[in-house]
PDB file of C-alpha atoms in Angstrom:
ATOM      1  CA  MET W   1      17.184 -17.940  22.301  1.00  0.00           C
ATOM      2  CA  THR W   2      16.539 -14.737  20.348  1.00  0.00           C
ATOM      3  CA  ILE W   3      19.189 -12.473  18.908  1.00  0.00           C
ATOM      4  CA  THR W   4      18.751  -8.747  18.609  1.00  0.00           C
ATOM      5  CA  THR W   5      20.288  -7.376  15.438  1.00  0.00           C
ATOM      6  CA  HIS W   6      22.951  -4.838  16.387  1.00  0.00           C
ATOM      7  CA  THR W   7      23.624  -1.979  14.003  1.00  0.00           C
ATOM      8  CA  ASP W   8      24.404   1.677  14.360  1.00  0.00           C
ATOM      9  CA  GLU W   9      21.641   2.501  11.889  1.00  0.00           C
ATOM     10  CA  ARG W  10      18.139   1.397  12.801  1.00  0.00           C
ATOM     11  CA  PRO W  11      15.405   1.004  10.169  1.00  0.00           C
ATOM     12  CA  TRP W  12      12.993   3.882   9.698  1.00  0.00           C
ATOM     13  CA  THR W  13       9.812   1.859  10.239  1.00  0.00           C
ATOM     14  CA  GLN W  14       7.599   4.965  10.115  1.00  0.00           C
ATOM     15  CA  GLU W  15       7.908   4.568   6.355  1.00  0.00           C
ATOM     16  CA  MET W  16       5.403   1.727   6.506  1.00  0.00           C
ATOM     17  CA  VAL W  17       2.914   3.856   8.438  1.00  0.00           C
ATOM     18  CA  VAL W  18       3.118   6.491   5.695  1.00  0.00           C
ATOM     19  CA  VAL W  19       2.447   3.861   3.025  1.00  0.00           C
ATOM     20  CA  HIS W  20      -0.477   2.472   5.025  1.00  0.00           C
ATOM     21  CA  ARG W  21      -2.113   5.915   5.132  1.00  0.00           C
ATOM     22  CA  ALA W  22      -2.621   5.775   1.376  1.00  0.00           C
ATOM     23  CA  PHE W  23      -4.415   2.416   1.630  1.00  0.00           C
ATOM     24  CA  ARG W  24      -6.538   3.630   4.545  1.00  0.00           C
ATOM     25  CA  ARG W  25      -7.598   6.681   2.523  1.00  0.00           C
ATOM     26  CA  GLU W  26      -8.018   5.327  -0.981  1.00  0.00           C
ATOM     27  CA  PHE W  27     -10.070   2.157  -0.513  1.00  0.00           C
ATOM     28  CA  PRO W  28     -12.932   3.748   1.484  1.00  0.00           C
ATOM     29  CA  ALA W  29     -12.858   6.668  -0.943  1.00  0.00           C
ATOM     30  CA  ALA W  30     -13.089   4.212  -3.838  1.00  0.00           C
ATOM     31  CA  ALA W  31     -16.210   2.590  -2.377  1.00  0.00           C
ATOM     32  CA  ALA W  32     -17.778   6.046  -2.117  1.00  0.00           C
ATOM     33  CA  MET W  33     -16.829   6.832  -5.727  1.00  0.00           C
ATOM     34  CA  VAL W  34     -18.443   3.602  -6.900  1.00  0.00           C
ATOM     35  CA  ARG W  35     -21.654   4.489  -5.097  1.00  0.00           C
ATOM     36  CA  ARG W  36     -21.647   8.011  -6.588  1.00  0.00           C
ATOM     37  CA  THR W  37     -21.130   6.874 -10.188  1.00  0.00           C
ATOM     38  CA  ALA W  38     -24.248   7.392 -12.277  1.00  0.00           C
ATOM     39  CA  GLU W  39     -25.954   4.371 -13.760  1.00  0.00           C
ATOM     40  CA  GLY W  40     -24.753   3.682 -17.276  1.00  0.00           C
ATOM     41  CA  ASP W  41     -21.711   5.981 -17.017  1.00  0.00           C
ATOM     42  CA  THR W  42     -19.164   3.490 -18.307  1.00  0.00           C
ATOM     43  CA  LYS W  43     -16.559   6.193 -18.911  1.00  0.00           C
ATOM     44  CA  ARG W  44     -16.549   7.209 -15.253  1.00  0.00           C
ATOM     45  CA  ALA W  45     -16.765   3.580 -14.152  1.00  0.00           C
ATOM     46  CA  LYS W  46     -13.565   2.777 -16.051  1.00  0.00           C
ATOM     47  CA  VAL W  47     -11.697   5.648 -14.368  1.00  0.00           C
ATOM     48  CA  VAL W  48     -12.769   4.488 -10.907  1.00  0.00           C
ATOM     49  CA  ALA W  49     -12.197   0.799 -11.679  1.00  0.00           C
ATOM     50  CA  ASP W  50      -8.678   1.481 -12.957  1.00  0.00           C
ATOM     51  CA  HIS W  51      -7.945   3.466  -9.792  1.00  0.00           C
ATOM     52  CA  ILE W  52      -9.098   0.544  -7.657  1.00  0.00           C
ATOM     53  CA  ARG W  53      -6.912  -1.844  -9.671  1.00  0.00           C
ATOM     54  CA  LEU W  54      -3.935   0.461  -9.149  1.00  0.00           C
ATOM     55  CA  GLY W  55      -4.536   0.433  -5.406  1.00  0.00           C
ATOM     56  CA  LEU W  56      -4.805  -3.351  -5.383  1.00  0.00           C
ATOM     57  CA  ALA W  57      -1.578  -3.627  -7.388  1.00  0.00           C
ATOM     58  CA  GLY W  58       0.171  -1.364  -4.898  1.00  0.00           C
ATOM     59  CA  LEU W  59      -1.098  -3.442  -1.992  1.00  0.00           C
ATOM     60  CA  HIS W  60       0.017  -6.634  -3.723  1.00  0.00           C
ATOM     61  CA  MET W  61       3.535  -5.222  -4.159  1.00  0.00           C
ATOM     62  CA  HIS W  62       3.553  -4.176  -0.507  1.00  0.00           C
ATOM     63  CA  HIS W  63       2.468  -7.583   0.756  1.00  0.00           C
ATOM     64  CA  THR W  64       4.680  -9.679  -1.528  1.00  0.00           C
ATOM     65  CA  GLY W  65       7.651  -7.635  -0.328  1.00  0.00           C
ATOM     66  CA  GLU W  66       6.790  -8.487   3.267  1.00  0.00           C
ATOM     67  CA  ASP W  67       6.242 -12.145   2.393  1.00  0.00           C
ATOM     68  CA  ALA W  68       9.596 -12.429   0.651  1.00  0.00           C
ATOM     69  CA  LEU W  69      11.780 -10.168   2.778  1.00  0.00           C
ATOM     70  CA  LEU W  70      10.338  -9.314   6.192  1.00  0.00           C
ATOM     71  CA  TRP W  71       8.580 -12.420   7.500  1.00  0.00           C
ATOM     72  CA  PRO W  72      11.580 -14.748   6.973  1.00  0.00           C
ATOM     73  CA  LEU W  73      13.834 -12.405   8.966  1.00  0.00           C
ATOM     74  CA  LEU W  74      11.387 -12.131  11.847  1.00  0.00           C
ATOM     75  CA  LEU W  75      10.689 -15.865  11.897  1.00  0.00           C
ATOM     76  CA  GLU W  76      14.420 -16.482  12.151  1.00  0.00           C
ATOM     77  CA  ARG W  77      15.298 -13.802  14.697  1.00  0.00           C
ATOM     78  CA  ALA W  78      12.174 -13.099  16.756  1.00  0.00           C
ATOM     79  CA  ALA W  79      11.376 -16.652  17.810  1.00  0.00           C
ATOM     80  CA  PRO W  80       8.916 -15.837  20.652  1.00  0.00           C
ATOM     81  CA  SER W  81       6.859 -13.853  18.134  1.00  0.00           C
ATOM     82  CA  THR W  82       6.559 -16.527  15.458  1.00  0.00           C
ATOM     83  CA  GLY W  83       2.856 -16.916  16.211  1.00  0.00           C
ATOM     84  CA  LEU W  84       2.337 -13.239  15.477  1.00  0.00           C
ATOM     85  CA  VAL W  85       4.200 -13.498  12.179  1.00  0.00           C
ATOM     86  CA  GLU W  86       2.105 -16.515  11.235  1.00  0.00           C
ATOM     87  CA  THR W  87      -1.016 -14.473  12.020  1.00  0.00           C
ATOM     88  CA  MET W  88       0.228 -11.770   9.663  1.00  0.00           C
ATOM     89  CA  GLN W  89       0.781 -14.347   6.935  1.00  0.00           C
ATOM     90  CA  ALA W  90      -2.730 -15.708   7.444  1.00  0.00           C
ATOM     91  CA  GLN W  91      -4.155 -12.191   7.234  1.00  0.00           C
ATOM     92  CA  HIS W  92      -2.343 -11.685   3.927  1.00  0.00           C
ATOM     93  CA  HIS W  93      -4.079 -14.811   2.611  1.00  0.00           C
ATOM     94  CA  GLY W  94      -7.425 -13.485   3.849  1.00  0.00           C
ATOM     95  CA  VAL W  95      -6.927 -10.146   2.109  1.00  0.00           C
ATOM     96  CA  ASP W  96      -5.895 -11.994  -1.063  1.00  0.00           C
ATOM     97  CA  GLU W  97      -9.100 -14.043  -0.956  1.00  0.00           C
ATOM     98  CA  ARG W  98     -11.210 -10.905  -0.619  1.00  0.00           C
ATOM     99  CA  THR W  99      -9.319  -9.354  -3.527  1.00  0.00           C
ATOM    100  CA  GLU W 100     -10.042 -12.376  -5.709  1.00  0.00           C
ATOM    101  CA  ALA W 101     -13.729 -12.158  -4.807  1.00  0.00           C
ATOM    102  CA  MET W 102     -13.767  -8.446  -5.643  1.00  0.00           C
ATOM    103  CA  LEU W 103     -12.208  -8.598  -9.109  1.00  0.00           C
ATOM    104  CA  PRO W 104     -15.139 -10.217 -10.994  1.00  0.00           C
ATOM    105  CA  ALA W 105     -17.526  -7.731  -9.368  1.00  0.00           C
ATOM    106  CA  LEU W 106     -15.204  -4.901 -10.397  1.00  0.00           C
ATOM    107  CA  ASP W 107     -15.193  -6.097 -14.014  1.00  0.00           C
ATOM    108  CA  ALA W 108     -18.983  -6.520 -13.993  1.00  0.00           C
ATOM    109  CA  TRP W 109     -19.592  -3.037 -12.591  1.00  0.00           C
ATOM    110  CA  GLN W 110     -17.208  -1.421 -15.075  1.00  0.00           C
ATOM    111  CA  ALA W 111     -19.015  -3.111 -17.957  1.00  0.00           C
ATOM    112  CA  ALA W 112     -22.496  -2.301 -16.627  1.00  0.00           C
ATOM    113  CA  PRO W 113     -22.521   0.315 -13.870  1.00  0.00           C
ATOM    114  CA  THR W 114     -25.944   0.007 -12.284  1.00  0.00           C
ATOM    115  CA  ARG W 115     -27.149   0.672  -8.772  1.00  0.00           C
ATOM    116  CA  ALA W 116     -27.163  -3.061  -8.061  1.00  0.00           C
ATOM    117  CA  THR W 117     -23.701  -3.848  -9.466  1.00  0.00           C
ATOM    118  CA  GLY W 118     -22.294  -0.723  -7.813  1.00  0.00           C
ATOM    119  CA  GLU W 119     -23.687  -1.512  -4.382  1.00  0.00           C
ATOM    120  CA  HIS W 120     -22.474  -5.104  -4.635  1.00  0.00           C
ATOM    121  CA  LEU W 121     -18.958  -3.955  -5.507  1.00  0.00           C
ATOM    122  CA  ALA W 122     -18.935  -1.206  -2.874  1.00  0.00           C
ATOM    123  CA  GLY W 123     -20.012  -3.717  -0.231  1.00  0.00           C
ATOM    124  CA  LEU W 124     -17.146  -6.006  -1.197  1.00  0.00           C
ATOM    125  CA  ILE W 125     -14.720  -3.088  -0.983  1.00  0.00           C
ATOM    126  CA  ASP W 126     -16.064  -2.231   2.483  1.00  0.00           C
ATOM    127  CA  GLY W 127     -15.470  -5.792   3.690  1.00  0.00           C
ATOM    128  CA  PHE W 128     -12.053  -5.911   2.064  1.00  0.00           C
ATOM    129  CA  ALA W 129     -11.070  -2.606   3.670  1.00  0.00           C
ATOM    130  CA  ALA W 130     -12.214  -3.735   7.117  1.00  0.00           C
ATOM    131  CA  ALA W 131     -10.069  -6.885   6.883  1.00  0.00           C
ATOM    132  CA  LEU W 132      -7.131  -4.917   5.521  1.00  0.00           C
ATOM    133  CA  PHE W 133      -7.304  -2.261   8.245  1.00  0.00           C
ATOM    134  CA  GLU W 134      -7.396  -4.912  10.965  1.00  0.00           C
ATOM    135  CA  HIS W 135      -4.191  -6.286   9.444  1.00  0.00           C
ATOM    136  CA  LEU W 136      -2.554  -2.855   9.161  1.00  0.00           C
ATOM    137  CA  ASP W 137      -3.459  -2.014  12.759  1.00  0.00           C
ATOM    138  CA  LEU W 138      -1.834  -5.193  14.058  1.00  0.00           C
ATOM    139  CA  GLU W 139       1.193  -4.696  11.840  1.00  0.00           C
ATOM    140  CA  GLU W 140       1.789  -1.162  13.060  1.00  0.00           C
ATOM    141  CA  ARG W 141       1.198  -2.061  16.707  1.00  0.00           C
ATOM    142  CA  GLU W 142       3.154  -5.318  16.941  1.00  0.00           C
ATOM    143  CA  ILE W 143       5.332  -5.918  13.874  1.00  0.00           C
ATOM    144  CA  LEU W 144       7.021  -2.546  13.506  1.00  0.00           C
ATOM    145  CA  PRO W 145       8.576  -2.653  17.003  1.00  0.00           C
ATOM    146  CA  LEU W 146       9.957  -6.114  16.172  1.00  0.00           C
ATOM    147  CA  ALA W 147      11.324  -4.859  12.858  1.00  0.00           C
ATOM    148  CA  ALA W 148      13.007  -1.949  14.628  1.00  0.00           C
ATOM    149  CA  ARG W 149      14.728  -4.415  16.937  1.00  0.00           C
ATOM    150  CA  TYR W 150      15.587  -7.346  14.682  1.00  0.00           C
ATOM    151  CA  VAL W 151      15.946  -5.934  11.148  1.00  0.00           C
ATOM    152  CA  THR W 152      18.817  -3.786   9.907  1.00  0.00           C
ATOM    153  CA  ALA W 153      18.313  -0.558   7.984  1.00  0.00           C
ATOM    154  CA  ALA W 154      19.807  -2.139   4.851  1.00  0.00           C
ATOM    155  CA  GLU W 155      17.403  -5.083   5.074  1.00  0.00           C
ATOM    156  CA  TRP W 156      14.458  -2.760   5.663  1.00  0.00           C
ATOM    157  CA  ASN W 157      15.389  -0.662   2.641  1.00  0.00           C
ATOM    158  CA  GLN W 158      15.079  -3.758   0.469  1.00  0.00           C
ATOM    159  CA  LEU W 159      11.319  -3.588   1.087  1.00  0.00           C
ATOM    160  CA  ALA W 160      11.123  -0.136  -0.504  1.00  0.00           C
ATOM    161  CA  ASN W 161      13.341  -1.247  -3.369  1.00  0.00           C
ATOM    162  CA  HIS W 162      11.076  -4.252  -3.985  1.00  0.00           C
ATOM    163  CA  GLY W 163       8.063  -1.985  -4.428  1.00  0.00           C
ATOM    164  CA  LYS W 164       9.884   0.575  -6.566  1.00  0.00           C
ATOM    165  CA  ASP W 165      11.398  -2.073  -8.828  1.00  0.00           C
ATOM    166  CA  SER W 166       7.996  -3.766  -9.248  1.00  0.00           C
ATOM    167  CA  MET W 167       6.236  -0.634 -10.509  1.00  0.00           C
ATOM    168  CA  LYS W 168       5.754   0.278 -14.128  1.00  0.00           C
ATOM    169  CA  GLY W 169       7.307   3.584 -15.118  1.00  0.00           C
ATOM    170  CA  SER W 170       3.870   5.129 -15.616  1.00  0.00           C
ATOM    171  CA  GLU W 171       2.755   4.003 -12.148  1.00  0.00           C
ATOM    172  CA  LEU W 172       5.727   5.403 -10.232  1.00  0.00           C
ATOM    173  CA  PRO W 173       4.649   9.082 -10.007  1.00  0.00           C
ATOM    174  CA  ILE W 174       1.059   8.095  -9.208  1.00  0.00           C
ATOM    175  CA  MET W 175       1.929   5.599  -6.484  1.00  0.00           C
ATOM    176  CA  PHE W 176       4.488   7.903  -4.894  1.00  0.00           C
ATOM    177  CA  GLY W 177       2.082  10.811  -5.141  1.00  0.00           C
ATOM    178  CA  LEU W 178      -0.598   8.857  -3.284  1.00  0.00           C
ATOM    179  CA  VAL W 179       1.866   7.825  -0.583  1.00  0.00           C
ATOM    180  CA  LEU W 180       3.303  11.317  -0.159  1.00  0.00           C
ATOM    181  CA  GLU W 181      -0.070  13.071  -0.163  1.00  0.00           C
ATOM    182  CA  GLU W 182      -0.522  13.058   3.627  1.00  0.00           C
ATOM    183  CA  ALA W 183       3.156  12.789   4.572  1.00  0.00           C
ATOM    184  CA  THR W 184       4.635  15.397   6.886  1.00  0.00           C
ATOM    185  CA  PRO W 185       7.513  17.460   5.491  1.00  0.00           C
ATOM    186  CA  GLU W 186       9.976  15.294   7.431  1.00  0.00           C
ATOM    187  CA  GLU W 187       8.394  12.078   6.198  1.00  0.00           C
ATOM    188  CA  ARG W 188       8.367  13.356   2.630  1.00  0.00           C
ATOM    189  CA  ALA W 189      12.043  14.313   2.828  1.00  0.00           C
ATOM    190  CA  ARG W 190      13.061  10.922   4.196  1.00  0.00           C
ATOM    191  CA  LEU W 191      11.053   8.995   1.600  1.00  0.00           C
ATOM    192  CA  LEU W 192      12.467  10.999  -1.291  1.00  0.00           C
ATOM    193  CA  ALA W 193      16.008  10.807   0.068  1.00  0.00           C
ATOM    194  CA  ASN W 194      16.035   7.045  -0.495  1.00  0.00           C
ATOM    195  CA  LEU W 195      15.368   7.475  -4.216  1.00  0.00           C
ATOM    196  CA  PRO W 196      17.991   7.965  -6.946  1.00  0.00           C
ATOM    197  CA  VAL W 197      18.475  11.601  -7.905  1.00  0.00           C
ATOM    198  CA  PRO W 198      16.968  11.178 -11.424  1.00  0.00           C
ATOM    199  CA  VAL W 199      13.817   9.626  -9.931  1.00  0.00           C
ATOM    200  CA  ARG W 200      13.513  12.457  -7.410  1.00  0.00           C
ATOM    201  CA  LEU W 201      13.817  14.979 -10.230  1.00  0.00           C
ATOM    202  CA  ILE W 202      11.089  13.263 -12.230  1.00  0.00           C
ATOM    203  CA  LEU W 203       8.743  13.121  -9.229  1.00  0.00           C
ATOM    204  CA  ARG W 204       9.218  16.817  -8.516  1.00  0.00           C
ATOM    205  CA  THR W 205       8.665  17.949 -12.117  1.00  0.00           C
ATOM    206  CA  VAL W 206       6.763  15.970 -14.735  1.00  0.00           C
ATOM    207  CA  GLY W 207       5.728  13.390 -12.118  1.00  0.00           C
ATOM    208  CA  ALA W 208       4.048  16.078 -10.008  1.00  0.00           C
ATOM    209  CA  TRP W 209       2.135  17.232 -13.098  1.00  0.00           C
ATOM    210  CA  GLN W 210       1.109  13.674 -13.931  1.00  0.00           C
ATOM    211  CA  PHE W 211      -0.095  13.081 -10.373  1.00  0.00           C
ATOM    212  CA  ALA W 212      -2.117  16.308 -10.268  1.00  0.00           C
ATOM    213  CA  ARG W 213      -3.730  15.393 -13.589  1.00  0.00           C
ATOM    214  CA  TYR W 214      -4.487  11.877 -12.349  1.00  0.00           C
ATOM    215  CA  VAL W 215      -6.050  13.089  -9.102  1.00  0.00           C
ATOM    216  CA  LYS W 216      -8.242  15.583 -10.932  1.00  0.00           C
ATOM    217  CA  ARG W 217      -9.491  12.833 -13.259  1.00  0.00           C
ATOM    218  CA  VAL W 218     -10.183  10.352 -10.454  1.00  0.00           C
ATOM    219  CA  ARG W 219     -11.564  12.668  -7.762  1.00  0.00           C
ATOM    220  CA  GLY W 220     -13.109  15.325  -9.951  1.00  0.00           C
TER     221      GLY W 220
END
């Protein structure tokens, strides 16, 4: 028997779609940046490699939050969908394996950016992105409706808090900037509303400057 969680305040699951947009944009763009980097340009290679590592760190925070907070709730409350949740867990493991395979190639390309090392890394990023996007598609199509039904708003908000609390102070304006970049005005307002007032102030002032500077350095 399944139990629907009753609450007057439902979780805003669109938040996850907004976060996913950043992953969908940045990883294919990173593969293109790797391919465009001139042979021997170690300075540029470091900028791109660090950007890729930041994206992977953000994805890791996103997935560990789901592993710790979301899957247990759905396994407990959405019993007919346990197979789906187990599929999501298996996809996390698959993405992790592709990440582990990518990291040595990323280090090698940063140290010696050649056409061969760049194409090898870019190919790994392409495969990683394809596996990730398959996972994100399934999550948005099947998991978010379950979360809207079985998870409370307070429980859902713990996911965002997990990511925020896991970030370094220097990463916060960059990660939020990447997430907010393609957000609608309504989405932006809702995402910022969940943050403490001092954090919102930082993101709108010095954080906005830091993000603009970062984007110019990474994208040119």
